Amino acid sequence: MGGVLAGMRVVEGSAFVACPSGGMTLAQHGADVIRFDAIGGGIDYHRWPLTPDGQSLYWQGLNKGKRSIQVDLRSPEGRELITALATAPGPDAGIFTTNFPAVGWLSYDSLRRHRDDLIMVAITGNHDGSTAVDYTVNCAMGYPWLTGAHGTVNHVLPAWDVICGQTAALGVLAAERQRSRTGQGGLVNLALSDVALAAVSMLGHVAEAQLLGAQRPRIGNDVYGAFGRDFELADGERIQIVAVSARQWQSVVAACGIGDEVAALEAETGLDFTRADGDRYLARDRLNPLVARWCATRSLADASAALDAQGACWGRYQSILELVADDPRCSTENPLFAEVDHPETGRYLTPGPPLRFSGHNGADPGAAPRLGQHTDEVLAGVLGLSATEIAGLHDRRVVA
């Protein structure tokens, strides 16, 4: 694959979302990412959603553009192969990422004995090495208590896993830059819960609790500190309208034709809806009905035409089926996507990397590999093993 990272080689031992998504990001920008799995596939190889014949679209989605090898990780010979791959010579090699337990033969100290400038990014659940996954991290961050109107509501998006994967990719690039400047590799530790805690703190939640002693209230679908919520249209469609700036608010007021009523409400309350996001939030119980009344008399086509004419910020609520069928952003009209043939499941819409570099066409989205598809290719091309040696490994069931 082409791309701005062409020439870089990363060996990945991973499962589920965080580590594989980070490796896929590097692969889609041109890095040669070699994922190793146990023979027959790891614990995420059959994770849902599945095709009717049992192929995991989840596994495919997280491993596009990589090379795949199958190795008996319990055998000393198999572990020696992975060690050799992770520590192979070359200025753009010697990079290893994993969310497996980094102990024993997979520990940084053990691998570093084979290459002193090794770069290793090790993902754990918590900073002390204890176990955590996105779902157990999210429930501790307070967001399920803020989501919805009552009870605890878990978000279906594994956001912390996804952000952790991108942070891991950044860790690889930062460590590789350090090595290119100083000649020194290093161990980069990354805890999933630290990714979440950093984000929660960045958004002001930790300071809000510590300094103000305040528990943010549950507000349903309203946007905290600004104007925004969902509205139902006359044809049963539902849209989200948001105004987080003066210009966006003026667009909503103009599109809905509620200027006089808004001005009267400002005069009554002494609030300034044009300049202060917080004032629009404080008056949401008075402003929301004005917009809701306008929406209730218009179809999606009519509402979208009026909102677009004023440059308002809004979006339609739609199912994933509707997203794929009707939204031009999720199609080959968007240069993010291409129709790609995947060996196990066939041709479907596949995204490349969302980053676009000027003067560079970027990398192909890349097909998802078959499990072990590149085993012989990697053994020969990276480790320099002969056909006889590779055949012996197959005969002894060290690789597949």
Short mmCIF file of C-alpha atoms in Angstrom, two decimals:
data_model
loop_
_atom_site.label_atom_id
_atom_site.label_comp_id
_atom_site.label_asym_id
_atom_site.label_seq_id
_atom_site.Cartn_x
_atom_site.Cartn_y
_atom_site.Cartn_z
CA MET A 1 0.00 0.00 0.00
CA GLY A 2 1.07 3.56 -0.65
CA GLY A 3 0.73 6.34 1.86
CA VAL A 4 2.73 8.73 4.00
CA LEU A 5 3.91 5.90 6.29
CA ALA A 6 5.15 3.65 3.47
CA GLY A 7 8.23 1.75 4.62
CA MET A 8 7.31 1.56 8.29
CA ARG A 9 6.74 -1.96 9.65
CA VAL A 10 4.64 -2.65 12.75
CA VAL A 11 4.03 -6.05 14.32
CA GLU A 12 0.72 -6.27 16.15
CA GLY A 13 -0.55 -8.74 18.74
CA SER A 14 -4.10 -7.72 19.48
CA ALA A 15 -7.78 -8.41 20.02
CA PHE A 16 -11.05 -6.47 19.99
CA VAL A 17 -10.97 -2.69 19.24
CA ALA A 18 -8.29 -0.45 20.75
CA CYS A 19 -5.09 -2.04 19.51
CA PRO A 20 -6.43 -3.33 16.16
CA SER A 21 -7.97 0.04 15.27
CA GLY A 22 -4.69 1.80 15.99
CA GLY A 23 -2.82 -0.66 13.79
CA MET A 24 -5.38 -0.30 11.03
CA THR A 25 -4.95 3.48 11.11
CA LEU A 26 -1.22 3.03 10.55
CA ALA A 27 -1.82 0.44 7.82
CA GLN A 28 -4.23 2.67 5.93
CA HIS A 29 -1.58 5.38 5.86
CA GLY A 30 0.86 2.98 4.25
CA ALA A 31 2.61 1.16 7.12
CA ASP A 32 3.21 -2.57 6.76
CA VAL A 33 1.23 -3.85 9.76
CA ILE A 34 1.63 -7.57 10.42
CA ARG A 35 -1.01 -8.93 12.78
CA PHE A 36 -0.31 -12.30 14.38
CA ASP A 37 -3.03 -14.55 15.75
CA ALA A 38 -3.16 -17.98 17.29
CA ILE A 39 -3.85 -20.77 14.82
CA GLY A 40 -7.59 -20.77 14.21
CA GLY A 41 -7.95 -17.14 15.24
CA GLY A 42 -7.96 -15.25 18.51
CA ILE A 43 -10.78 -14.44 20.90
CA ASP A 44 -12.21 -11.76 18.59
CA TYR A 45 -12.08 -13.72 15.33
CA HIS A 46 -15.76 -14.75 15.44
CA ARG A 47 -17.18 -11.64 17.10
CA TRP A 48 -20.53 -10.35 15.84
CA PRO A 49 -21.78 -9.12 13.40
CA LEU A 50 -21.38 -12.29 11.36
CA THR A 51 -22.24 -13.14 7.77
CA PRO A 52 -24.57 -16.14 7.25
CA ASP A 53 -21.52 -18.38 6.78
CA GLY A 54 -19.92 -17.18 10.02
CA GLN A 55 -17.40 -14.59 8.83
CA SER A 56 -16.89 -11.76 11.29
CA LEU A 57 -17.50 -8.34 9.73
CA TYR A 58 -16.22 -6.91 13.01
CA TRP A 59 -12.82 -8.63 12.59
CA GLN A 60 -12.65 -7.60 8.96
CA GLY A 61 -13.52 -4.00 9.76
CA LEU A 62 -10.66 -3.63 12.24
CA ASN A 63 -7.95 -5.32 10.18
CA LYS A 64 -8.19 -3.75 6.73
CA GLY A 65 -4.89 -3.27 4.98
CA LYS A 66 -2.89 -5.50 7.34
CA ARG A 67 -1.00 -8.71 6.68
CA SER A 68 -2.17 -11.70 8.71
CA ILE A 69 -0.18 -14.65 10.02
CA GLN A 70 -1.20 -17.64 12.14
CA VAL A 71 1.30 -18.95 14.68
CA ASP A 72 1.14 -21.47 17.52
CA LEU A 73 1.78 -18.99 20.33
CA ARG A 74 2.06 -21.73 22.93
CA SER A 75 5.03 -23.39 21.33
CA PRO A 76 8.59 -22.17 21.95
CA GLU A 77 9.21 -22.21 18.20
CA GLY A 78 6.16 -20.05 17.53
CA ARG A 79 7.17 -17.55 20.19
CA GLU A 80 10.64 -17.37 18.70
CA LEU A 81 9.12 -16.49 15.32
CA ILE A 82 7.05 -13.65 16.79
CA THR A 83 10.05 -12.38 18.74
CA ALA A 84 12.11 -12.36 15.55
CA LEU A 85 9.39 -10.49 13.68
CA ALA A 86 8.90 -7.86 16.38
CA THR A 87 12.62 -7.22 16.68
CA ALA A 88 13.63 -7.62 13.03
CA PRO A 89 16.42 -5.28 11.88
CA GLY A 90 15.93 -2.15 9.81
CA PRO A 91 15.47 1.55 10.57
CA ASP A 92 11.71 1.39 9.95
CA ALA A 93 11.10 -1.91 11.77
CA GLY A 94 11.36 -2.93 15.42
CA ILE A 95 7.91 -1.55 16.33
CA PHE A 96 5.51 -3.73 18.32
CA THR A 97 1.99 -2.90 19.52
CA THR A 98 -0.15 -5.10 21.74
CA ASN A 99 -2.99 -5.27 24.20
CA PHE A 100 -2.02 -8.79 25.24
CA PRO A 101 -0.51 -9.13 28.72
CA ALA A 102 3.03 -7.78 28.24
CA VAL A 103 4.64 -10.38 30.46
CA GLY A 104 7.10 -13.23 30.03
CA TRP A 105 8.30 -13.60 26.45
CA LEU A 106 6.07 -10.66 25.36
CA SER A 107 7.45 -8.25 27.95
CA TYR A 108 9.40 -5.22 26.84
CA ASP A 109 12.53 -6.32 28.73
CA SER A 110 12.44 -9.75 27.13
CA LEU A 111 11.97 -8.42 23.59
CA ARG A 112 14.47 -5.62 24.03
CA ARG A 113 17.24 -8.15 24.55
CA HIS A 114 16.91 -8.89 20.84
CA ARG A 115 16.81 -5.24 19.71
CA ASP A 116 17.99 -2.44 21.98
CA ASP A 117 16.06 0.33 20.18
CA LEU A 118 12.75 -1.55 20.15
CA ILE A 119 9.59 0.56 20.24
CA MET A 120 6.72 -1.10 22.08
CA VAL A 121 3.25 0.31 22.72
CA ALA A 122 1.49 -1.73 25.41
CA ILE A 123 -2.22 -1.14 26.07
CA THR A 124 -3.70 -2.14 29.43
CA GLY A 125 -7.11 -1.70 31.05
CA ASN A 126 -6.05 0.43 34.01
CA HIS A 127 -2.75 2.16 34.74
CA ASP A 128 -1.89 -0.47 37.38
CA GLY A 129 -2.25 -3.25 34.80
CA SER A 130 -5.60 -4.53 36.07
CA THR A 131 -8.34 -5.56 33.66
CA ALA A 132 -10.84 -3.16 32.13
CA VAL A 133 -12.78 -2.94 28.88
CA ASP A 134 -14.70 -0.06 27.33
CA TYR A 135 -17.96 -1.05 29.01
CA THR A 136 -16.49 -1.19 32.50
CA VAL A 137 -14.58 2.04 31.96
CA ASN A 138 -17.59 3.92 30.64
CA CYS A 139 -19.81 3.04 33.58
CA ALA A 140 -17.21 4.58 35.90
CA MET A 141 -16.92 7.88 34.02
CA GLY A 142 -20.37 9.16 35.00
CA TYR A 143 -21.82 9.44 31.52
CA PRO A 144 -24.47 6.70 31.87
CA TRP A 145 -25.91 8.76 34.76
CA LEU A 146 -26.12 11.82 32.48
CA THR A 147 -27.52 10.12 29.38
CA GLY A 148 -31.23 9.90 28.69
CA ALA A 149 -34.08 10.98 30.96
CA HIS A 150 -33.85 8.45 33.80
CA GLY A 151 -31.96 5.36 34.96
CA THR A 152 -28.52 4.41 33.66
CA VAL A 153 -28.11 4.41 29.87
CA ASN A 154 -25.00 2.84 28.35
CA HIS A 155 -23.72 4.23 25.07
CA VAL A 156 -23.54 1.59 22.33
CA LEU A 157 -20.45 3.19 20.77
CA PRO A 158 -17.19 1.89 22.38
CA ALA A 159 -15.83 5.44 22.32
CA TRP A 160 -12.94 4.90 24.72
CA ASP A 161 -11.70 1.92 22.71
CA VAL A 162 -11.78 3.94 19.50
CA ILE A 163 -9.99 6.93 21.04
CA CYS A 164 -7.48 4.60 22.67
CA GLY A 165 -6.66 3.09 19.29
CA GLN A 166 -5.96 6.50 17.78
CA THR A 167 -3.87 7.40 20.83
CA ALA A 168 -1.87 4.20 20.37
CA ALA A 169 -1.19 5.13 16.74
CA LEU A 170 -0.02 8.55 17.91
CA GLY A 171 2.21 6.80 20.46
CA VAL A 172 3.87 4.78 17.70
CA LEU A 173 4.56 7.88 15.63
CA ALA A 174 5.85 9.89 18.60
CA ALA A 175 8.16 7.06 19.69
CA GLU A 176 9.38 6.53 16.12
CA ARG A 177 10.19 10.24 15.84
CA GLN A 178 12.13 10.08 19.09
CA ARG A 179 14.08 7.07 17.84
CA SER A 180 14.86 8.74 14.51
CA ARG A 181 16.29 11.74 16.37
CA THR A 182 18.07 10.04 19.29
CA GLY A 183 18.50 6.40 18.29
CA GLN A 184 16.60 5.35 21.41
CA GLY A 185 13.50 3.19 21.41
CA GLY A 186 11.32 2.77 24.45
CA LEU A 187 8.23 1.33 26.09
CA VAL A 188 5.02 3.36 25.74
CA ASN A 189 2.34 2.41 28.27
CA LEU A 190 -1.26 3.33 27.51
CA ALA A 191 -4.19 2.57 29.82
CA LEU A 192 -7.73 2.52 28.41
CA SER A 193 -9.17 4.13 31.54
CA ASP A 194 -6.53 6.89 31.36
CA VAL A 195 -7.76 7.73 27.86
CA ALA A 196 -11.28 8.12 29.24
CA LEU A 197 -10.14 10.07 32.31
CA ALA A 198 -8.11 12.45 30.17
CA ALA A 199 -11.14 13.13 27.96
CA VAL A 200 -13.53 13.58 30.90
CA SER A 201 -11.07 16.00 32.48
CA MET A 202 -10.47 17.85 29.21
CA LEU A 203 -14.20 18.51 28.90
CA GLY A 204 -14.32 20.09 32.35
CA HIS A 205 -16.20 17.37 34.22
CA VAL A 206 -13.49 16.64 36.80
CA ALA A 207 -12.93 20.32 37.60
CA GLU A 208 -16.69 20.87 37.76
CA ALA A 209 -17.02 18.15 40.38
CA GLN A 210 -13.92 19.11 42.34
CA LEU A 211 -14.21 22.91 42.36
CA LEU A 212 -17.97 23.37 42.21
CA GLY A 213 -19.06 20.21 44.01
CA ALA A 214 -21.77 19.97 41.40
CA GLN A 215 -23.42 16.91 39.91
CA ARG A 216 -24.45 17.87 36.40
CA PRO A 217 -28.20 17.25 35.96
CA ARG A 218 -29.69 14.75 33.55
CA ILE A 219 -31.23 16.79 30.72
CA GLY A 220 -32.35 14.21 28.19
CA ASN A 221 -31.62 15.24 24.61
CA ASP A 222 -30.87 18.90 25.29
CA VAL A 223 -27.30 20.12 24.64
CA TYR A 224 -25.71 21.22 27.91
CA GLY A 225 -24.88 24.92 28.06
CA ALA A 226 -26.30 25.81 24.63
CA PHE A 227 -29.38 25.49 22.45
CA GLY A 228 -29.91 22.08 20.90
CA ARG A 229 -32.23 19.11 21.01
CA ASP A 230 -34.32 16.76 18.88
CA PHE A 231 -37.57 17.85 17.24
CA GLU A 232 -40.31 15.82 15.55
CA LEU A 233 -41.57 16.87 12.12
CA ALA A 234 -45.08 16.60 10.68
CA ASP A 235 -44.21 13.44 8.70
CA GLY A 236 -42.81 11.63 11.75
CA GLU A 237 -39.18 12.31 10.88
CA ARG A 238 -36.97 13.58 13.70
CA ILE A 239 -34.14 16.09 13.41
CA GLN A 240 -31.50 17.58 15.69
CA ILE A 241 -31.11 21.37 15.62
CA VAL A 242 -28.08 22.93 17.34
CA ALA A 243 -26.92 26.51 17.88
CA VAL A 244 -23.57 26.86 19.64
CA SER A 245 -22.72 30.27 18.16
CA ALA A 246 -24.50 33.56 17.56
CA ARG A 247 -24.54 32.94 13.81
CA GLN A 248 -26.09 29.49 14.22
CA TRP A 249 -28.73 30.85 16.58
CA GLN A 250 -29.67 33.66 14.21
CA SER A 251 -30.02 31.07 11.43
CA VAL A 252 -32.46 29.00 13.50
CA VAL A 253 -34.50 32.06 14.43
CA ALA A 254 -34.69 33.18 10.80
CA ALA A 255 -35.56 29.73 9.44
CA CYS A 256 -38.34 29.22 12.00
CA GLY A 257 -39.65 32.79 11.74
CA ILE A 258 -39.68 33.29 15.50
CA GLY A 259 -37.75 36.56 15.72
CA ASP A 260 -40.54 38.59 17.37
CA GLU A 261 -41.27 35.95 20.00
CA VAL A 262 -37.60 35.52 20.81
CA ALA A 263 -37.15 39.30 21.19
CA ALA A 264 -40.17 39.45 23.52
CA LEU A 265 -38.73 36.61 25.62
CA GLU A 266 -35.39 38.41 25.90
CA ALA A 267 -37.16 41.55 27.07
CA GLU A 268 -39.17 39.58 29.62
CA THR A 269 -36.27 37.60 31.08
CA GLY A 270 -33.34 39.98 30.62
CA LEU A 271 -31.39 37.21 28.90
CA ASP A 272 -29.30 37.71 25.74
CA PHE A 273 -29.81 34.79 23.37
CA THR A 274 -27.56 36.20 20.64
CA ARG A 275 -24.39 36.64 22.67
CA ALA A 276 -24.68 34.07 25.43
CA ASP A 277 -24.87 30.31 24.78
CA GLY A 278 -25.68 29.78 28.43
CA ASP A 279 -28.70 32.11 28.26
CA ARG A 280 -30.18 30.04 25.46
CA TYR A 281 -29.66 26.97 27.62
CA LEU A 282 -31.29 28.58 30.67
CA ALA A 283 -34.34 29.48 28.59
CA ARG A 284 -34.57 26.14 26.80
CA ASP A 285 -38.00 25.35 28.29
CA ARG A 286 -39.33 28.53 26.64
CA LEU A 287 -37.33 28.38 23.39
CA ASN A 288 -37.79 24.68 22.60
CA PRO A 289 -41.59 24.95 22.22
CA LEU A 290 -41.18 27.76 19.69
CA VAL A 291 -38.99 25.61 17.45
CA ALA A 292 -41.06 22.48 18.14
CA ARG A 293 -44.24 24.29 16.99
CA TRP A 294 -42.55 25.24 13.70
CA CYS A 295 -41.24 21.70 13.15
CA ALA A 296 -44.62 20.11 13.86
CA THR A 297 -46.13 21.74 10.77
CA ARG A 298 -43.38 20.87 8.28
CA SER A 299 -42.17 17.78 6.50
CA LEU A 300 -38.53 16.80 6.36
CA ALA A 301 -38.27 18.21 2.84
CA ASP A 302 -39.79 21.55 3.86
CA ALA A 303 -37.80 21.86 7.09
CA SER A 304 -34.51 20.95 5.43
CA ALA A 305 -35.04 23.50 2.66
CA ALA A 306 -35.78 26.28 5.16
CA LEU A 307 -32.93 25.40 7.52
CA ASP A 308 -30.42 25.02 4.69
CA ALA A 309 -31.46 28.32 3.16
CA GLN A 310 -30.44 30.07 6.38
CA GLY A 311 -27.29 28.00 6.91
CA ALA A 312 -28.61 26.45 10.12
CA CYS A 313 -26.80 23.55 11.80
CA TRP A 314 -29.05 20.50 11.85
CA GLY A 315 -29.08 16.78 11.13
CA ARG A 316 -31.60 14.03 10.49
CA TYR A 317 -32.03 11.07 12.80
CA GLN A 318 -31.67 7.96 10.67
CA SER A 319 -31.00 4.27 11.09
CA ILE A 320 -27.77 2.68 9.91
CA LEU A 321 -29.74 1.11 7.06
CA GLU A 322 -30.92 4.59 6.04
CA LEU A 323 -27.40 5.98 6.43
CA VAL A 324 -26.03 3.45 3.95
CA ALA A 325 -28.97 3.69 1.54
CA ASP A 326 -29.63 7.43 1.49
CA ASP A 327 -26.78 9.54 2.86
CA PRO A 328 -24.34 10.71 0.15
CA ARG A 329 -21.61 11.07 2.79
CA CYS A 330 -21.68 7.28 3.15
CA SER A 331 -21.04 6.51 -0.50
CA THR A 332 -18.35 6.71 -3.14
CA GLU A 333 -19.37 10.34 -3.66
CA ASN A 334 -17.24 10.86 -0.56
CA PRO A 335 -13.53 10.25 -1.30
CA LEU A 336 -13.34 8.48 2.07
CA PHE A 337 -15.03 5.43 0.55
CA ALA A 338 -14.32 2.89 -2.16
CA GLU A 339 -15.97 -0.39 -3.13
CA VAL A 340 -13.45 -3.05 -2.05
CA ASP A 341 -13.41 -6.80 -2.62
CA HIS A 342 -12.73 -8.62 0.66
CA PRO A 343 -11.49 -12.22 0.29
CA GLU A 344 -13.94 -13.84 2.71
CA THR A 345 -17.12 -11.83 2.25
CA GLY A 346 -17.14 -10.03 -1.10
CA ARG A 347 -17.44 -6.45 -2.24
CA TYR A 348 -18.71 -3.68 0.00
CA LEU A 349 -18.29 -0.01 0.82
CA THR A 350 -15.01 0.45 2.71
CA PRO A 351 -13.48 3.60 4.20
CA GLY A 352 -9.88 4.63 3.93
CA PRO A 353 -8.25 7.00 6.44
CA PRO A 354 -10.17 10.22 7.13
CA LEU A 355 -6.93 12.25 7.17
CA ARG A 356 -6.20 13.75 3.76
CA PHE A 357 -2.71 15.06 3.05
CA SER A 358 -2.29 17.79 0.45
CA GLY A 359 -0.16 16.73 -2.47
CA HIS A 360 -0.65 13.06 -1.60
CA ASN A 361 -3.31 10.73 -2.88
CA GLY A 362 -3.27 8.68 0.32
CA ALA A 363 -3.53 4.94 0.70
CA ASP A 364 -6.07 2.52 -0.69
CA PRO A 365 -8.63 1.46 1.95
CA GLY A 366 -7.16 -2.03 1.79
CA ALA A 367 -9.00 -5.33 1.89
CA ALA A 368 -9.34 -7.31 5.08
CA PRO A 369 -6.98 -10.31 4.95
CA ARG A 370 -7.93 -13.92 5.31
CA LEU A 371 -6.69 -15.28 8.61
CA GLY A 372 -3.11 -16.37 8.02
CA GLN A 373 -3.17 -15.23 4.40
CA HIS A 374 0.37 -13.82 4.54
CA THR A 375 2.06 -16.38 6.79
CA ASP A 376 4.46 -17.78 4.20
CA GLU A 377 5.01 -14.39 2.60
CA VAL A 378 6.04 -12.80 5.91
CA LEU A 379 8.24 -15.72 6.97
CA ALA A 380 10.10 -15.58 3.68
CA GLY A 381 10.16 -11.84 3.06
CA VAL A 382 10.77 -10.54 6.59
CA LEU A 383 12.60 -13.39 8.31
CA GLY A 384 14.30 -14.74 5.20
CA LEU A 385 13.26 -18.36 5.77
CA SER A 386 13.62 -20.80 2.91
CA ALA A 387 10.76 -22.77 1.40
CA THR A 388 12.08 -25.89 3.12
CA GLU A 389 12.19 -24.17 6.49
CA ILE A 390 8.66 -22.83 6.06
CA ALA A 391 7.37 -26.25 5.01
CA GLY A 392 8.92 -27.70 8.17
CA LEU A 393 7.10 -25.15 10.30
CA HIS A 394 3.82 -26.15 8.66
CA ASP A 395 4.55 -29.84 9.15
CA ARG A 396 5.19 -29.24 12.87
CA ARG A 397 2.04 -27.09 13.04
CA VAL A 398 3.97 -24.10 14.30
CA VAL A 399 2.31 -21.91 11.64
CA ALA A 400 -0.76 -22.08 9.45
#
